[in-house]
Coordinates of C-alpha atoms in Angstrom, one line a residue:
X122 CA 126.2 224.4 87.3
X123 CA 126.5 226.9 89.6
X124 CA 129.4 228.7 90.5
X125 CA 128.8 228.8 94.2
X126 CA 129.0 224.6 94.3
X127 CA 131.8 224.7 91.9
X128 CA 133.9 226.3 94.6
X129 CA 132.9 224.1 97.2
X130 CA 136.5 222.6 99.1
X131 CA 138.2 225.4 97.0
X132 CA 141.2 227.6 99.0
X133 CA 139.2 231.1 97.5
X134 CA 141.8 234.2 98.8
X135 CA 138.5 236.8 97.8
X136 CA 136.2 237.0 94.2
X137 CA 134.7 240.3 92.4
X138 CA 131.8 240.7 90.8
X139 CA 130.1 237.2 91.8
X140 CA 126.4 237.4 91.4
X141 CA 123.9 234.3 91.0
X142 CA 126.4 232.6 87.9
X143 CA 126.3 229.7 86.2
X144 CA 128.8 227.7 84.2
X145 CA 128.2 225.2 81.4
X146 CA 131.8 224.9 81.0
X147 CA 135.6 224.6 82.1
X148 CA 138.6 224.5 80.9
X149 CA 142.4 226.1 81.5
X150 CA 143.1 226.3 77.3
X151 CA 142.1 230.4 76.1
X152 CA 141.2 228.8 72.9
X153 CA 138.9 226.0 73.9
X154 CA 136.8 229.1 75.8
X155 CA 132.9 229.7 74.3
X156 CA 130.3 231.7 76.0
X157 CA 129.6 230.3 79.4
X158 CA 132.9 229.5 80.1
X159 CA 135.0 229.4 83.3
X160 CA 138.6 229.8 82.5
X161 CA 141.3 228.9 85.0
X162 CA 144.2 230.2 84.5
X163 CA 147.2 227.7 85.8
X164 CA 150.9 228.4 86.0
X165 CA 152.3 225.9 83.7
X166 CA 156.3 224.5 83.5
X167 CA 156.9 226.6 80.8
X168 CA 153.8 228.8 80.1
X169 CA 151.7 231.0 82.8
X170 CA 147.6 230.8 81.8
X171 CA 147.2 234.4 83.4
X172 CA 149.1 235.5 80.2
X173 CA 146.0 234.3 78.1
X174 CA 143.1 235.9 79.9
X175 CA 142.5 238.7 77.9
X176 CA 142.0 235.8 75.3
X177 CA 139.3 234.1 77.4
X178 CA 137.2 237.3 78.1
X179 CA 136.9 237.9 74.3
X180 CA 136.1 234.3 73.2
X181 CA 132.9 234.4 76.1
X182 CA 134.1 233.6 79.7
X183 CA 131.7 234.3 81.8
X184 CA 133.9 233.9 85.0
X185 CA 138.3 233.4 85.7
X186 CA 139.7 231.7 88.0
X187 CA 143.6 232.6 88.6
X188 CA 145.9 233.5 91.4
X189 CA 146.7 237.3 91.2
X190 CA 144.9 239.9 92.5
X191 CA 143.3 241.3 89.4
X192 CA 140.6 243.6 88.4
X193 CA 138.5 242.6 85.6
X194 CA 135.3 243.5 83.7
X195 CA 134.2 239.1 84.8
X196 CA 133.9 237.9 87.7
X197 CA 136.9 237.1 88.7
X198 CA 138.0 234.6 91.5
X199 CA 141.4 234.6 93.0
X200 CA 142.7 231.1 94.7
X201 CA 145.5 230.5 96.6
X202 CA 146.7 227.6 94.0
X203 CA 144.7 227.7 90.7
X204 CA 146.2 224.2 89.7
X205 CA 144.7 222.3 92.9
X206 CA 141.5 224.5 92.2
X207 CA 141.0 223.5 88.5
X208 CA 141.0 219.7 90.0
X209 CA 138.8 220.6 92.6
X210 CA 136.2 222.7 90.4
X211 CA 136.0 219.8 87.7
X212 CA 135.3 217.0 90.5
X213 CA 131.9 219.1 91.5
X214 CA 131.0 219.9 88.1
X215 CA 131.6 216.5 87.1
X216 CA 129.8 214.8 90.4
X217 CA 132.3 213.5 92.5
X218 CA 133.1 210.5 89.5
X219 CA 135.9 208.6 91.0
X220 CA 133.6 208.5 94.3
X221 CA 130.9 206.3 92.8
X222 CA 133.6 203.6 91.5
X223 CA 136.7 201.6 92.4
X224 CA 139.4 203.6 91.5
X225 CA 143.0 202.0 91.2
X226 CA 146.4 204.3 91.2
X227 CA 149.4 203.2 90.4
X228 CA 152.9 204.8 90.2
X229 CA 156.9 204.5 90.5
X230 CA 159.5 204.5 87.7
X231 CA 159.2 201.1 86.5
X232 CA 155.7 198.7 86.4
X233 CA 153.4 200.8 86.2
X234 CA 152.2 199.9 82.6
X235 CA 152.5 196.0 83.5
X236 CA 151.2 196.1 87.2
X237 CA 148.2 197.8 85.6
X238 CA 147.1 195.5 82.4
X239 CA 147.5 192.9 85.2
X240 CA 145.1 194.4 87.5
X241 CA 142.8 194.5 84.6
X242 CA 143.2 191.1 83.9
X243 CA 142.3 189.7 87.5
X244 CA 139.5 192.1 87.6
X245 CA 138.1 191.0 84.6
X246 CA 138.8 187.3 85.2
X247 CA 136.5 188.4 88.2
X248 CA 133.5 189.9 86.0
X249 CA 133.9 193.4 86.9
X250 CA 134.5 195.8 84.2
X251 CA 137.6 197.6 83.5
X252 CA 139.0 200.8 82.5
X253 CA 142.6 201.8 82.4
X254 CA 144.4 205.2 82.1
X255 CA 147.8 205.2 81.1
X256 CA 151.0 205.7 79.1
X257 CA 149.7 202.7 76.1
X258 CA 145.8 204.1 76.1
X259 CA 142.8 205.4 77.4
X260 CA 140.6 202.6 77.5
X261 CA 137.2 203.5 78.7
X262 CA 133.9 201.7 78.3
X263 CA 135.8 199.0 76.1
X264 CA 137.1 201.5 74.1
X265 CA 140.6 202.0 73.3
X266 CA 141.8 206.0 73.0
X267 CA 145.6 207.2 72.1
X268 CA 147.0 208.3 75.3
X269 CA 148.4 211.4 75.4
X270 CA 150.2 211.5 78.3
X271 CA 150.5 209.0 81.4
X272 CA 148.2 210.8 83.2
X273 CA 146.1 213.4 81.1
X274 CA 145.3 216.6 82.5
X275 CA 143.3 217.4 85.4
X276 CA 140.3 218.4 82.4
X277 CA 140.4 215.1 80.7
X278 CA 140.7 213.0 83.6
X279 CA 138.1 214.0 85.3
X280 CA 136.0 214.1 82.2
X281 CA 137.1 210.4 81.1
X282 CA 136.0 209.2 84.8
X283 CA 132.7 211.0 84.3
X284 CA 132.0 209.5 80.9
X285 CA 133.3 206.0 82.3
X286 CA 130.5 203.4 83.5
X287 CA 133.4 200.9 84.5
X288 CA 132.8 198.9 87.5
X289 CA 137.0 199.4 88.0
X290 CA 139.1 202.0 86.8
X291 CA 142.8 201.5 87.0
X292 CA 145.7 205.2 86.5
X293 CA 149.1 205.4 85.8
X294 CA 150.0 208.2 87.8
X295 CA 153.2 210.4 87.1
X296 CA 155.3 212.0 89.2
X297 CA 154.6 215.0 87.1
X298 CA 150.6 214.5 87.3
X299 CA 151.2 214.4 91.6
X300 CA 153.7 217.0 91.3
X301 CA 151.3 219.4 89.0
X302 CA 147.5 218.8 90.7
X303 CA 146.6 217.3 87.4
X304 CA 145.0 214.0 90.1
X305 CA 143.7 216.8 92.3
X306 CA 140.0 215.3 93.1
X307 CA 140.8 212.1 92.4
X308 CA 139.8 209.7 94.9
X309 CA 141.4 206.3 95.5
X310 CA 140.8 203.0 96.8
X311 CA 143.8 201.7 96.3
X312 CA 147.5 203.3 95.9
X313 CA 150.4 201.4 94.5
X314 CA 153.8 202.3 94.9
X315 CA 156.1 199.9 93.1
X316 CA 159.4 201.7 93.0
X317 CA 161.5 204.5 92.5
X318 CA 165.1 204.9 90.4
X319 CA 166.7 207.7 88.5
X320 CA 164.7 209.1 86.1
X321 CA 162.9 213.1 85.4
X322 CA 165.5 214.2 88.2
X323 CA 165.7 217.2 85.5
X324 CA 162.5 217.9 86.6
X325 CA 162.3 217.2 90.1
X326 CA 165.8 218.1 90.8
X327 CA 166.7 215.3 93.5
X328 CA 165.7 211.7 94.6
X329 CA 164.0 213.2 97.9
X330 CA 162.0 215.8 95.6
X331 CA 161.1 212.5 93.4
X332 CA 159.8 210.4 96.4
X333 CA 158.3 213.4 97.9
X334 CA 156.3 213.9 94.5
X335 CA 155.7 210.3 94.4
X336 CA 154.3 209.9 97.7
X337 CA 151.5 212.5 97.5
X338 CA 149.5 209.5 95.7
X339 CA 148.7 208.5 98.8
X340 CA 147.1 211.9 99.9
X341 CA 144.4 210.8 97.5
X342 CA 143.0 208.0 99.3
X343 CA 139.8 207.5 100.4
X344 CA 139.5 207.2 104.2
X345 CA 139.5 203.3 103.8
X346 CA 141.7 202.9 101.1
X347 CA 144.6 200.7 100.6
X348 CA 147.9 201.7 100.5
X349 CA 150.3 198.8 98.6
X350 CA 154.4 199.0 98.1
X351 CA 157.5 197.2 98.0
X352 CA 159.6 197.1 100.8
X353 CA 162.4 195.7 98.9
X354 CA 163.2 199.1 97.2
X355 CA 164.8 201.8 99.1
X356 CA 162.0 204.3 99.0
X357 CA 159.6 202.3 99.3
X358 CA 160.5 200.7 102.8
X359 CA 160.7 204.7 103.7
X360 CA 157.0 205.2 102.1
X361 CA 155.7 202.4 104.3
X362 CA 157.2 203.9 107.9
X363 CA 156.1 207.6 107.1
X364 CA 152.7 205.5 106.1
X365 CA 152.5 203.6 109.5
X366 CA 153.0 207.0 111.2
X367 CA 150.1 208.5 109.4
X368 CA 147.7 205.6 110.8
X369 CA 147.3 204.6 106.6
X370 CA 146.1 200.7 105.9
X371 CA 149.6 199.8 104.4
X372 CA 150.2 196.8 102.6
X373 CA 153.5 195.5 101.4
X374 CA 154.9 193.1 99.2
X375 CA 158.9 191.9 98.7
X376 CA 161.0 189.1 99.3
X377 CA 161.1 189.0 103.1
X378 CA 158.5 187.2 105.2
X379 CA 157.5 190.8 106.9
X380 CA 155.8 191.2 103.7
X381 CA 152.3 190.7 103.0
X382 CA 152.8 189.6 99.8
X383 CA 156.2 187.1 100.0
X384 CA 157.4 186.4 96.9
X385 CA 159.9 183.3 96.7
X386 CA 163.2 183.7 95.1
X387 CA 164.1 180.0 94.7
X388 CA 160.6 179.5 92.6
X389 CA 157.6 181.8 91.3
X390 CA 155.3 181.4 94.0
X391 CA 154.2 184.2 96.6
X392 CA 153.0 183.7 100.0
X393 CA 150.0 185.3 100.9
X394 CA 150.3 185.8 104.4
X395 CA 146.8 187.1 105.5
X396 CA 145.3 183.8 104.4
X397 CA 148.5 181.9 104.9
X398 CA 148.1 180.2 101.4
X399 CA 151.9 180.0 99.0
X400 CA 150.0 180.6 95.4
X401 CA 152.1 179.0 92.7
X402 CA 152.2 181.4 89.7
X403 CA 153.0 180.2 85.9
X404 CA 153.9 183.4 84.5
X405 CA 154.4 184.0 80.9
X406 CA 156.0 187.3 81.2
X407 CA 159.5 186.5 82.5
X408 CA 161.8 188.2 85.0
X409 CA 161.4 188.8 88.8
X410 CA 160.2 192.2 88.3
X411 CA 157.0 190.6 86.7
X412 CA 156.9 188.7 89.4
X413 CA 156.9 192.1 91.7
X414 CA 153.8 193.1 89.5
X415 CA 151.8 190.3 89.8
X416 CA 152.5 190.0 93.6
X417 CA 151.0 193.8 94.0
X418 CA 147.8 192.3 92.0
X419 CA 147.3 189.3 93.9
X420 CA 147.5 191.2 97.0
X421 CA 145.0 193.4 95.2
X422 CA 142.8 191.0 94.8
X423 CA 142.6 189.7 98.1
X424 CA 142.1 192.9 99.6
X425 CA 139.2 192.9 97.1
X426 CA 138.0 189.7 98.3
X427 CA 138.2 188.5 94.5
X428 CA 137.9 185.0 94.1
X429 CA 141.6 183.7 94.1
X430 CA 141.7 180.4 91.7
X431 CA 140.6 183.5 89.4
X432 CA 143.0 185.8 90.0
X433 CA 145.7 183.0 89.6
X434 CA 144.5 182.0 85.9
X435 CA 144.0 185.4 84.8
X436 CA 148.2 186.2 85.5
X437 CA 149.1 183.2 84.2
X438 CA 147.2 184.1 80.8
X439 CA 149.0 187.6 80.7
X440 CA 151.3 187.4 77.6
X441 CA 152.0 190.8 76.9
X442 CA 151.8 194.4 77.3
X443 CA 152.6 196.4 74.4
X444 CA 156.2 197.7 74.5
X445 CA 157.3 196.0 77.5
X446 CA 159.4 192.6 76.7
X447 CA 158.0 192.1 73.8
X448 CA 159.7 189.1 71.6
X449 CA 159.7 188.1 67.9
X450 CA 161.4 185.0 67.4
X451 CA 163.9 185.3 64.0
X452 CA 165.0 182.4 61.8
X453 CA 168.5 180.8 63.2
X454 CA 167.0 180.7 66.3
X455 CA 167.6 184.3 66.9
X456 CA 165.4 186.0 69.6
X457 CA 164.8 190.0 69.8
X458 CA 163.0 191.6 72.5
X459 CA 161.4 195.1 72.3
X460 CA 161.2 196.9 75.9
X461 CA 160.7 200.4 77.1
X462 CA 163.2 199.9 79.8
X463 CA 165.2 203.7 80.1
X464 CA 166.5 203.3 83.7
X465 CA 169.4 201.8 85.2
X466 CA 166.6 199.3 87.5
X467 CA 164.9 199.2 84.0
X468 CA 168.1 197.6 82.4
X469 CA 169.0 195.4 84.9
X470 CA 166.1 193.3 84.9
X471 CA 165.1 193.2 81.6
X472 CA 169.0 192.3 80.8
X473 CA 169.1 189.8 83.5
X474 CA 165.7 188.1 82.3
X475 CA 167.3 187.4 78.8
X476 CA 170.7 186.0 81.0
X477 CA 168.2 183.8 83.0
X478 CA 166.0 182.9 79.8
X479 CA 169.4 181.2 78.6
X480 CA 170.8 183.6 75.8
X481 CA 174.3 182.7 74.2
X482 CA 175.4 186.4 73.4
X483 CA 173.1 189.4 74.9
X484 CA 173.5 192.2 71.8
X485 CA 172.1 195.3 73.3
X486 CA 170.8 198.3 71.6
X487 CA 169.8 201.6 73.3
X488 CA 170.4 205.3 73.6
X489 CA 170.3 208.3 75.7
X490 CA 167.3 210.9 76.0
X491 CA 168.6 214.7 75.5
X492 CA 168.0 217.2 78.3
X493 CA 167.7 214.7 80.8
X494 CA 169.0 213.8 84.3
X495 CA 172.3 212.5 82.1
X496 CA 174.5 211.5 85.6
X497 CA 171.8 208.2 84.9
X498 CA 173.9 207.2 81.8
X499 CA 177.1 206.5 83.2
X500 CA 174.7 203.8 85.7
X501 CA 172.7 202.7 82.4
X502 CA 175.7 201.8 80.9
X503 CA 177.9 199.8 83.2
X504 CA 174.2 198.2 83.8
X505 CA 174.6 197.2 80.1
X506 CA 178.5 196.1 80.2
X507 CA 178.1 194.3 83.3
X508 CA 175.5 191.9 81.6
X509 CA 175.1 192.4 77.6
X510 CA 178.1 191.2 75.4
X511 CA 178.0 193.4 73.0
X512 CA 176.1 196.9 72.6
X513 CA 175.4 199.2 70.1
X514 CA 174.9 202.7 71.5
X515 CA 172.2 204.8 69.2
X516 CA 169.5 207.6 69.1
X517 CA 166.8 207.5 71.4
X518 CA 165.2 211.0 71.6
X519 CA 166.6 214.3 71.4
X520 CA 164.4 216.3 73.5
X521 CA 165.8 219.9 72.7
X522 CA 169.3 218.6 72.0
X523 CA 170.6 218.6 68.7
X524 CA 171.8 215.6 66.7
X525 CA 175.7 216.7 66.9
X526 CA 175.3 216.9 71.0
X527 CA 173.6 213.6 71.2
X528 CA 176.6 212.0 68.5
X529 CA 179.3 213.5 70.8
X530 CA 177.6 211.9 73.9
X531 CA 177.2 208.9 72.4
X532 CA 180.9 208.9 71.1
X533 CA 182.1 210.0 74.9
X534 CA 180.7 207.0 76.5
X535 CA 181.9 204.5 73.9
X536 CA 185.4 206.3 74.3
X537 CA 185.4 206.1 77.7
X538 CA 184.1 202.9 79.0
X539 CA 183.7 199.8 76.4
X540 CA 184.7 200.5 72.7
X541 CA 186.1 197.3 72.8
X542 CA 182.6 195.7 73.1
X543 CA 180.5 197.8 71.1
X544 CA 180.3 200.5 68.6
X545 CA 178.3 203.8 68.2
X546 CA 175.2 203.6 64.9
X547 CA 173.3 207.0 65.4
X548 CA 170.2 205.9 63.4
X549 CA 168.5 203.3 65.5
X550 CA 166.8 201.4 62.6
X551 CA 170.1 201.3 61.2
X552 CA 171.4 199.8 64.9
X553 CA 169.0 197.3 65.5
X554 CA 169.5 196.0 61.5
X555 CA 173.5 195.6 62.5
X556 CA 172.3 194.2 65.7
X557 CA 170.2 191.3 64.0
X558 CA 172.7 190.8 61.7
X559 CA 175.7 190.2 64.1
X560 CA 173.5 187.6 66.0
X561 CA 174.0 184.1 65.6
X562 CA 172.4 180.8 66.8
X563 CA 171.1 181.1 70.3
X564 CA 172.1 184.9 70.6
X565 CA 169.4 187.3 71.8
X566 CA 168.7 190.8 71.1
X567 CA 167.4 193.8 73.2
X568 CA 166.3 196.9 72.6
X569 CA 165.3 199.2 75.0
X570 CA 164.4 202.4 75.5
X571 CA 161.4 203.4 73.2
X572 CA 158.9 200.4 74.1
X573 CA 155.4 200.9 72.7
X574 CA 156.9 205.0 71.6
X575 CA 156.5 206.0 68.1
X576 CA 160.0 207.5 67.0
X577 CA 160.1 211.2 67.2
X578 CA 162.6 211.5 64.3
X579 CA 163.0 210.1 60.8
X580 CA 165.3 206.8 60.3
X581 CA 166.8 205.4 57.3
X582 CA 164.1 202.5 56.9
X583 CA 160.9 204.6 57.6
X584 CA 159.6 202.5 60.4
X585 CA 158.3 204.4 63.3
X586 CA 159.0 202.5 65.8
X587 CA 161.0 199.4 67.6
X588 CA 158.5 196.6 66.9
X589 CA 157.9 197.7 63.3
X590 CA 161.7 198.4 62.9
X591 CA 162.1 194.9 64.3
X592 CA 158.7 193.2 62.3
X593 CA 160.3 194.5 58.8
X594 CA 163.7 193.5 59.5
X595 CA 161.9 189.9 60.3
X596 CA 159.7 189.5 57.3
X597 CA 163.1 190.4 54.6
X598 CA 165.3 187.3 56.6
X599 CA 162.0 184.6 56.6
X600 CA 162.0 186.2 52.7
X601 CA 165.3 185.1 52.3
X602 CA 165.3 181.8 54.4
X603 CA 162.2 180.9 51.9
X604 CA 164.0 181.8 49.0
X605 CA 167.6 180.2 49.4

């Protein structure tokens, strides 16, 4: 393509050497570079891309993209911000894909995973095809990928919309992605905002920096887009003032007849108000934070003008999504549920789910991450003492800290605050096996933390992860129940 078209919308300070070029390919990696190449060199969180030009010139690029003002024997174009530019030269080269589509963003610290498998099942329900993008998979043209990250960077993405011929494709959207340009020309139908608690404030420094980060999902709209979020949380009652101010088509959903999406404390029904219709859900995912999710799809769906009996059956069939509340049912009535739950929010609901779903005892397993915001754990664990029984505090991943630091913080918090009610089991398959085997009939078991994750270190029973951990552990005590 050529390079003049690439740069169209692009913030270009001045370029050298530009004569009639073309491109046949883009990318900000020095090592994925091949004759023909444009290479963008980004500033990165830990690494800077202008360090690897040298490396692109010799592997074939024909042109770089960065921010300094170099001389270079390419063409060389400098931009005022080569991360926003890398976004906007991949959505020319790849023609505008998320234009040509309904495209579905959704982000805040907890529900995005859920909120998004159920917009793909009302969609579907609905005959349109569906693609999602996001922290399980990549699942593109009914074909399932490993994700990578939430959100992959701004190369992929824009490459996986280009390859999609989905009638709907549905993003997980990070804080980090907003925050780094990696969603730079990505265009948006819809943008949900579903809530925002403690969490990568090691990265983002404060709550305000969060929502700030957060918030720029909404920049990506398309002039009639919709703009969904819940006015019940803190922030998002502030996103949807500083969204009436901008003139934005905001839509809300919460408990309190302001919202556009009412759902009903006392049962699981939510009132539509646009069409003044109370829809009487049957979820099979429990908890009132589900019931948050499925309000932002129905409200969705109407906006959509998707048929709504539809939209009704297809969350009531959701079961499951991988790593979040997942249960396994052990013999003596014994129930164990797998979640990816790692904030204070996260904790309470899941923990007052399994209250609500009638548990005896709540056993609680979970951990700390290393290098992160850690003023979160002393919330995350009255969260657990004020509603689990018991807990068993245990690894959850390092992240840079070593396996001494993370013991010592674990020992700290059971020290200070409920060694009375819990103890301290560093390897985690090891803590949910003590777990399982201190529950007795009726009792319930939660593990939180790692979700879908595969374990980053080694554990005494060589499972890598929760489910697996928890699957084994299952299949020995139905061994044993057949055998005695």
């Amino acid at each position: 393509m050529n390079l003049n078209e690439l740069l169209t919308n692009v913030d270009v300070i001045h370029h050298r050497n530009l004569d009639d070029i073309n491109v046949d390919f883009i990318t900000d990696d020095s090592r994925e570079v091949k004759p023909g190449s444009m290479f963008v060199a980004v500033r990165g969180y830990e690494h800077d891309g202008h360090v690897y030009i040298d490396e692109a010139i010799q592997n074939g690029a024909s042109v770089i993209v960065g921010e300094k003002d170099l001389e270079l024997l390419v063409p060389y174009v400098q931009v005022r911000n080569s991360k926003k530019a890398l976004g906007q030269i991949l959505y020319q080269y790849y023609k505008q894909p998320s234009a040509c589509k309904k495209v579905i963003g959704v982000t805040g610290t907890n529900g995005k995973t859920t909120t998004s498998y159920m917009l793909k099942a009302i969609f579907e329900q609905n005959n349109y095809s569906v693609g999602i993008i996001g922290t399980i998979e990549y699942f593109i043209n009914g074909e399932s990928r490993p994700s990578q990250n939430t959100t992959p960077g701004t190369a992929m993405l824009q490459k996986l919309l280009y390859e999609s011929v989905d009638d709907v494709i549905i993003i997980e959207i990070s804080s980090h992605a907003l925050k780094q340009y990696r969603v730079e020309g990505v265009q948006l139908d819809a943008a949900i905002f579903t809530n925002l608690d403690s969490e990568h404030l090691d990265y983002h420094k404060s709550m305000t920096e969060y929502f700030e980060s957060k918030f720029k999902i909404f920049d990506l709209l398309k002039p009639h887009g919709y703009a969904l979020v819940n006015r019940d949380d803190e922030w998002g009652e502030k996103a949807y003032h500083l969204l009436r101010e901008k003139g934005t088509h905001v839509y809300t959903v919460g408990t309190s007849s302001k919202a556009d999406a009412q759902i009903h404390r006392q049962d699981t029904s939510v009132t539509l108000k646009a069409i003044n219709t109370n829809v009487l859900l049957n979820l099979k995912m429990p908890g009132i934070h589900n019931r948050f999710n499925a309000a932002f799809s129905l409200m969705v769906g109407e906006l959509f003008d998707l048929e709504l009996s539809e939209t009704v059956d297809a969350l009531n069939h959701v079961e499951k999504v991988k790593g979040r509340f997942e249960v396994v049912n052990f013999p003596g009535n014994i129930t164990v549920v797998v979640d990816y739950a790692h904030t204070p929010k996260g904790f309470y609901h899941c923990l007052n789910t399994v209250r609500e779903s009638g548990a005896n005892r709540i056993i609680h397993v979970f951990g700390f991450r290393g290098s992160r915001y850690s003023t979160k754990r002393e919330v995350m664990m009255n969260e657990s003492l004020k509603v689990s029984d018991y807990y068993i505090l245990t690894f959850d991943d390092l992240n840079g800290s070593t396996e001494e630091e993370m013991r010592q913080i674990l020992k700290y918090f059971h020290d200070h605050h409920g060694s009375s009610k819990g103890e301290v089991i560093p390897d985690r398959t090891i803590a949910i096996e003590r777990a399982i085997k201190l529950a007795n009939d009726g009792d319930w078991i939660i593990i939180t933390g790692k979700g879908h994750e595969q374990y980053k270190g080694n554990f005494a029973l060589g499972t890598k992860t929760d489910l697996e951990t928890v699957e084994t552990l299952m299949n020995r005590a139905r061994q044993i129940t057949r055998l005695s």
